[in-house]
Amino acid sequence: MQVVREQIMRALTAKPNSLDQFKSRLQNLSYTEILKIRQSERMNQEDFQSRPILELREKIQPEIMELIKQQRLNRLCEGTCFRKISSRRRQDKFWYCRLSPNHKVLHYGDLEESPQGEVPHDSLQDKLPVADIKAVITGKDCPHMKEKGALKQNKEVLELAFSVLYESDEYLNFIAPDKHEYCVWTDGLNALLGKEMTSEYTKSDMDTLLSMEMKLRLLDLENIQIPEAPPPIPKEPSNYDFVYDCN
């Protein structure tokens, strides 16, 4: 009955001009939809902005970030096929790069054609120790984007370009197949260097996973008001006669 009452109240809030509009609004406000609205409103209540909840979020965030980091590194271990863009701008050559399972070496090499599935480490001729990587460069700062005519390419190519600087002035240049792979690889490489993962996908994953984890941990607090401050510590008892020595 509470759900039915809420359906009617929410339908009337929209101020329907006719009975048909009112009925249509009621049909859209199904039981499932009401539950979603309640959950969304609950997450925006003052309780979720209280100090204990904010402290819990801060405590959970490092765990979620470590989970995202492991996902990125696992994805690098699977590897990705990248396209090579020649001076003639022909995109008919491929190369593959993947991280070793121990996260210490990048294996890469040229391919005749786009592979179906993962490429084994043994078939990739070149290696780059992670310890030799100095920095990760992105966008128009990449060496292969500074070449003659490169900046005249469409904006999408610039947004998918990144390079790995190693030794003094040697570079391993990448152009990701899409934005998702770009974020995965730049996040993963930064994680290997001990730097912060700052891609938009990391922020999105953090928001999603943190929201889910908070909901799970607060399930038992349904309809319970969370106090702003912890309860006071009770005074010490007048005596400790209730303590027994079992020996």
Tab-separated table of C-alpha atoms in Angstrom:
chain	number	residue	atom	x	y	z
A	1	MET	CA	0.000	0.000	0.000
A	2	GLN	CA	2.910	2.337	0.666
A	3	VAL	CA	4.192	1.756	-2.863
A	4	VAL	CA	0.714	2.363	-4.354
A	5	ARG	CA	0.397	5.578	-2.370
A	6	GLU	CA	3.831	6.689	-3.553
A	7	GLN	CA	2.917	5.877	-7.172
A	8	ILE	CA	-0.188	8.057	-6.942
A	9	MET	CA	1.626	10.918	-5.218
A	10	ARG	CA	4.474	10.927	-7.704
A	11	ALA	CA	2.061	10.738	-10.640
A	12	LEU	CA	0.128	13.726	-9.300
A	13	THR	CA	3.356	15.676	-8.807
A	14	ALA	CA	3.735	15.738	-12.597
A	15	LYS	CA	0.359	17.567	-12.762
A	16	PRO	CA	-1.263	15.498	-15.536
A	17	ASN	CA	-3.825	17.374	-17.644
A	18	SER	CA	-6.048	14.366	-18.213
A	19	LEU	CA	-6.943	11.010	-16.760
A	20	ASP	CA	-5.111	9.283	-19.614
A	21	GLN	CA	-1.885	11.129	-18.772
A	22	PHE	CA	-2.357	10.182	-15.131
A	23	LYS	CA	-2.781	6.494	-16.043
A	24	SER	CA	0.236	6.637	-18.332
A	25	ARG	CA	2.323	8.121	-15.565
A	26	LEU	CA	1.194	5.373	-13.186
A	27	GLN	CA	2.219	2.697	-15.667
A	28	ASN	CA	5.694	4.196	-15.900
A	29	LEU	CA	6.012	4.169	-12.109
A	30	SER	CA	6.223	0.416	-11.691
A	31	TYR	CA	7.219	-1.279	-8.443
A	32	THR	CA	10.773	-1.693	-9.751
A	33	GLU	CA	10.962	1.963	-10.750
A	34	ILE	CA	9.764	3.063	-7.310
A	35	LEU	CA	12.506	0.965	-5.690
A	36	LYS	CA	15.123	2.582	-7.942
A	37	ILE	CA	13.868	6.061	-7.068
A	38	ARG	CA	13.905	5.253	-3.364
A	39	GLN	CA	17.443	3.918	-3.581
A	40	SER	CA	18.622	6.977	-5.487
A	41	GLU	CA	17.001	9.337	-3.003
A	42	ARG	CA	18.406	7.368	-0.113
A	43	MET	CA	21.922	7.757	-1.453
A	44	ASN	CA	21.386	11.526	-1.571
A	45	GLN	CA	19.994	11.835	1.916
A	46	GLU	CA	21.810	13.783	4.588
A	47	ASP	CA	22.878	10.536	6.255
A	48	PHE	CA	25.160	9.846	3.313
A	49	GLN	CA	26.844	13.195	3.813
A	50	SER	CA	27.399	12.633	7.513
A	51	ARG	CA	30.905	12.337	8.936
A	52	PRO	CA	30.803	8.554	9.625
A	53	ILE	CA	29.699	7.855	6.039
A	54	LEU	CA	32.333	10.168	4.584
A	55	GLU	CA	34.987	8.477	6.715
A	56	LEU	CA	33.820	5.091	5.461
A	57	ARG	CA	34.086	6.311	1.852
A	58	GLU	CA	37.641	7.512	2.470
A	59	LYS	CA	38.532	4.163	4.001
A	60	ILE	CA	37.106	2.198	1.066
A	61	GLN	CA	38.613	4.333	-1.726
A	62	PRO	CA	42.187	2.907	-1.509
A	63	GLU	CA	40.764	-0.643	-1.716
A	64	ILE	CA	38.742	0.280	-4.819
A	65	MET	CA	41.733	2.019	-6.422
A	66	GLU	CA	43.881	-1.079	-5.868
A	67	LEU	CA	41.160	-3.177	-7.514
A	68	ILE	CA	41.112	-0.854	-10.541
A	69	LYS	CA	44.924	-0.964	-10.707
A	70	GLN	CA	44.942	-4.777	-10.769
A	71	GLN	CA	42.331	-4.777	-13.543
A	72	ARG	CA	44.461	-2.408	-15.637
A	73	LEU	CA	47.608	-4.492	-15.160
A	74	ASN	CA	45.747	-7.702	-15.978
A	75	ARG	CA	44.527	-6.074	-19.169
A	76	LEU	CA	48.081	-5.078	-20.115
A	77	CYS	CA	49.157	-8.685	-19.559
A	78	GLU	CA	46.564	-9.772	-22.127
A	79	GLY	CA	48.018	-7.306	-24.623
A	80	THR	CA	46.641	-5.158	-27.441
A	81	CYS	CA	47.126	-4.940	-31.179
A	82	PHE	CA	48.116	-1.442	-32.336
A	83	ARG	CA	48.198	0.038	-35.830
A	84	LYS	CA	51.293	1.535	-37.371
A	85	ILE	CA	50.826	4.771	-39.295
A	86	SER	CA	53.545	5.241	-41.887
A	87	SER	CA	54.709	8.477	-43.466
A	88	ARG	CA	52.224	7.809	-46.246
A	89	ARG	CA	49.479	7.458	-43.625
A	90	ARG	CA	48.720	3.912	-44.654
A	91	GLN	CA	47.243	1.961	-41.766
A	92	ASP	CA	47.977	-1.520	-43.025
A	93	LYS	CA	50.694	-2.553	-40.567
A	94	PHE	CA	50.192	-3.902	-37.065
A	95	TRP	CA	52.232	-4.497	-33.954
A	96	TYR	CA	51.393	-6.114	-30.646
A	97	CYS	CA	52.424	-5.226	-27.116
A	98	ARG	CA	51.772	-6.986	-23.821
A	99	LEU	CA	53.073	-6.946	-20.267
A	100	SER	CA	54.788	-10.002	-18.803
A	101	PRO	CA	52.902	-11.837	-16.008
A	102	ASN	CA	55.471	-10.652	-13.442
A	103	HIS	CA	54.913	-7.021	-14.558
A	104	LYS	CA	58.633	-6.506	-15.266
A	105	VAL	CA	58.886	-6.514	-19.084
A	106	LEU	CA	56.929	-5.163	-22.051
A	107	HIS	CA	57.032	-7.619	-24.963
A	108	TYR	CA	56.305	-6.195	-28.415
A	109	GLY	CA	56.777	-6.969	-32.081
A	110	ASP	CA	55.443	-6.480	-35.620
A	111	LEU	CA	52.610	-8.563	-37.059
A	112	GLU	CA	51.648	-9.340	-40.628
A	113	GLU	CA	47.951	-8.960	-39.901
A	114	SER	CA	45.550	-8.234	-37.069
A	115	PRO	CA	45.581	-11.249	-34.709
A	116	GLN	CA	42.624	-13.261	-33.530
A	117	GLY	CA	43.057	-13.425	-29.760
A	118	GLU	CA	46.210	-13.057	-27.679
A	119	VAL	CA	49.711	-13.250	-29.162
A	120	PRO	CA	52.209	-15.433	-27.191
A	121	HIS	CA	55.253	-13.771	-25.619
A	122	ASP	CA	57.568	-16.065	-27.590
A	123	SER	CA	56.429	-14.644	-30.925
A	124	LEU	CA	57.158	-11.029	-29.906
A	125	GLN	CA	60.760	-10.243	-30.797
A	126	ASP	CA	61.475	-7.095	-28.757
A	127	LYS	CA	61.528	-6.404	-25.020
A	128	LEU	CA	61.493	-3.296	-22.870
A	129	PRO	CA	62.178	-3.666	-19.125
A	130	VAL	CA	59.690	-1.700	-17.058
A	131	ALA	CA	62.582	-0.502	-14.881
A	132	ASP	CA	63.966	1.389	-17.912
A	133	ILE	CA	60.769	3.400	-18.474
A	134	LYS	CA	61.226	7.044	-17.498
A	135	ALA	CA	57.855	8.591	-18.333
A	136	VAL	CA	54.576	8.255	-20.228
A	137	ILE	CA	53.811	11.068	-22.693
A	138	THR	CA	50.385	11.662	-24.228
A	139	GLY	CA	48.729	13.628	-27.019
A	140	LYS	CA	50.509	16.261	-29.089
A	141	ASP	CA	53.651	15.988	-26.928
A	142	CYS	CA	54.367	12.531	-28.365
A	143	PRO	CA	57.293	12.384	-30.821
A	144	HIS	CA	55.263	10.641	-33.532
A	145	MET	CA	52.664	13.433	-33.329
A	146	LYS	CA	55.346	16.079	-33.910
A	147	GLU	CA	56.442	14.603	-37.210
A	148	LYS	CA	55.763	16.598	-40.352
A	149	GLY	CA	52.099	16.490	-41.220
A	150	ALA	CA	51.149	14.451	-38.173
A	151	LEU	CA	49.354	17.339	-36.460
A	152	LYS	CA	47.173	17.744	-39.545
A	153	GLN	CA	45.553	14.414	-38.782
A	154	ASN	CA	42.137	14.410	-37.176
A	155	LYS	CA	41.781	15.196	-33.495
A	156	GLU	CA	40.869	11.589	-32.653
A	157	VAL	CA	44.381	10.360	-33.508
A	158	LEU	CA	45.938	12.953	-31.197
A	159	GLU	CA	43.637	11.867	-28.372
A	160	LEU	CA	44.657	8.207	-28.828
A	161	ALA	CA	48.419	8.782	-29.031
A	162	PHE	CA	50.856	8.059	-26.211
A	163	SER	CA	54.553	7.267	-25.940
A	164	VAL	CA	56.871	5.547	-23.476
A	165	LEU	CA	60.174	7.320	-22.844
A	166	TYR	CA	63.073	5.045	-21.918
A	167	GLU	CA	66.836	5.427	-21.595
A	168	SER	CA	67.816	8.978	-22.581
A	169	ASP	CA	65.794	9.859	-25.651
A	170	GLU	CA	64.338	6.590	-26.943
A	171	TYR	CA	60.570	6.240	-27.402
A	172	LEU	CA	58.063	3.460	-27.918
A	173	ASN	CA	55.149	5.095	-29.719
A	174	PHE	CA	51.513	3.966	-29.551
A	175	ILE	CA	48.222	4.878	-31.192
A	176	ALA	CA	45.420	3.140	-29.312
A	177	PRO	CA	42.590	1.534	-31.311
A	178	ASP	CA	39.970	3.373	-29.233
A	179	LYS	CA	39.519	5.607	-26.189
A	180	HIS	CA	38.980	2.678	-23.820
A	181	GLU	CA	42.282	1.018	-24.743
A	182	TYR	CA	44.017	4.388	-24.491
A	183	CYS	CA	42.785	4.847	-20.918
A	184	VAL	CA	43.607	1.249	-19.970
A	185	TRP	CA	47.176	1.496	-21.253
A	186	THR	CA	47.982	4.966	-19.902
A	187	ASP	CA	46.497	3.968	-16.530
A	188	GLY	CA	48.404	0.698	-16.495
A	189	LEU	CA	51.722	2.272	-17.469
A	190	ASN	CA	51.327	5.001	-14.851
A	191	ALA	CA	50.510	2.339	-12.263
A	192	LEU	CA	53.718	0.492	-13.169
A	193	LEU	CA	55.650	3.719	-12.598
A	194	GLY	CA	53.956	4.275	-9.244
A	195	LYS	CA	52.041	7.303	-10.515
A	196	GLU	CA	48.387	8.218	-10.168
A	197	MET	CA	45.836	6.864	-12.656
A	198	THR	CA	43.971	9.930	-13.916
A	199	SER	CA	41.926	8.780	-16.914
A	200	GLU	CA	38.205	9.424	-17.175
A	201	TYR	CA	37.590	5.666	-17.090
A	202	THR	CA	39.330	5.403	-13.730
A	203	LYS	CA	37.095	8.136	-12.338
A	204	SER	CA	34.017	6.412	-13.752
A	205	ASP	CA	35.060	3.001	-12.391
A	206	MET	CA	35.802	4.535	-8.999
A	207	ASP	CA	32.361	6.171	-8.799
A	208	THR	CA	30.559	2.977	-9.863
A	209	LEU	CA	32.461	0.552	-7.636
A	210	LEU	CA	32.479	2.888	-4.645
A	211	SER	CA	28.718	3.424	-4.921
A	212	MET	CA	28.093	-0.340	-5.103
A	213	GLU	CA	30.377	-1.063	-2.157
A	214	MET	CA	28.749	1.648	-0.040
A	215	LYS	CA	25.280	0.284	-0.775
A	216	LEU	CA	26.343	-3.238	0.195
A	217	ARG	CA	27.959	-2.157	3.442
A	218	LEU	CA	24.982	-0.035	4.466
A	219	LEU	CA	22.265	-2.586	3.739
A	220	ASP	CA	21.877	-3.404	7.438
A	221	LEU	CA	21.370	0.277	8.273
A	222	GLU	CA	18.088	0.581	6.390
A	223	ASN	CA	15.847	3.191	8.109
A	224	ILE	CA	18.409	3.661	10.902
A	225	GLN	CA	19.621	7.190	11.605
A	226	ILE	CA	23.396	7.409	11.697
A	227	PRO	CA	24.653	9.739	14.469
A	228	GLU	CA	27.103	12.515	13.662
A	229	ALA	CA	29.358	11.630	16.606
A	230	PRO	CA	30.186	8.284	18.243
A	231	PRO	CA	28.391	7.467	21.514
A	232	PRO	CA	30.156	8.655	24.680
A	233	ILE	CA	32.430	6.248	26.510
A	234	PRO	CA	30.717	5.146	29.760
A	235	LYS	CA	32.286	5.961	33.104
A	236	GLU	CA	34.446	3.378	34.824
A	237	PRO	CA	32.617	1.232	37.367
A	238	SER	CA	33.003	2.011	41.061
A	239	ASN	CA	34.686	-1.358	41.591
A	240	TYR	CA	35.810	-4.382	39.656
A	241	ASP	CA	34.381	-7.073	41.901
A	242	PHE	CA	32.808	-8.711	38.877
A	243	VAL	CA	36.251	-9.625	37.512
A	244	TYR	CA	37.233	-13.142	38.497
A	245	ASP	CA	40.591	-14.798	38.382
A	246	CYS	CA	39.957	-18.193	36.787
A	247	ASN	CA	43.354	-19.472	37.922
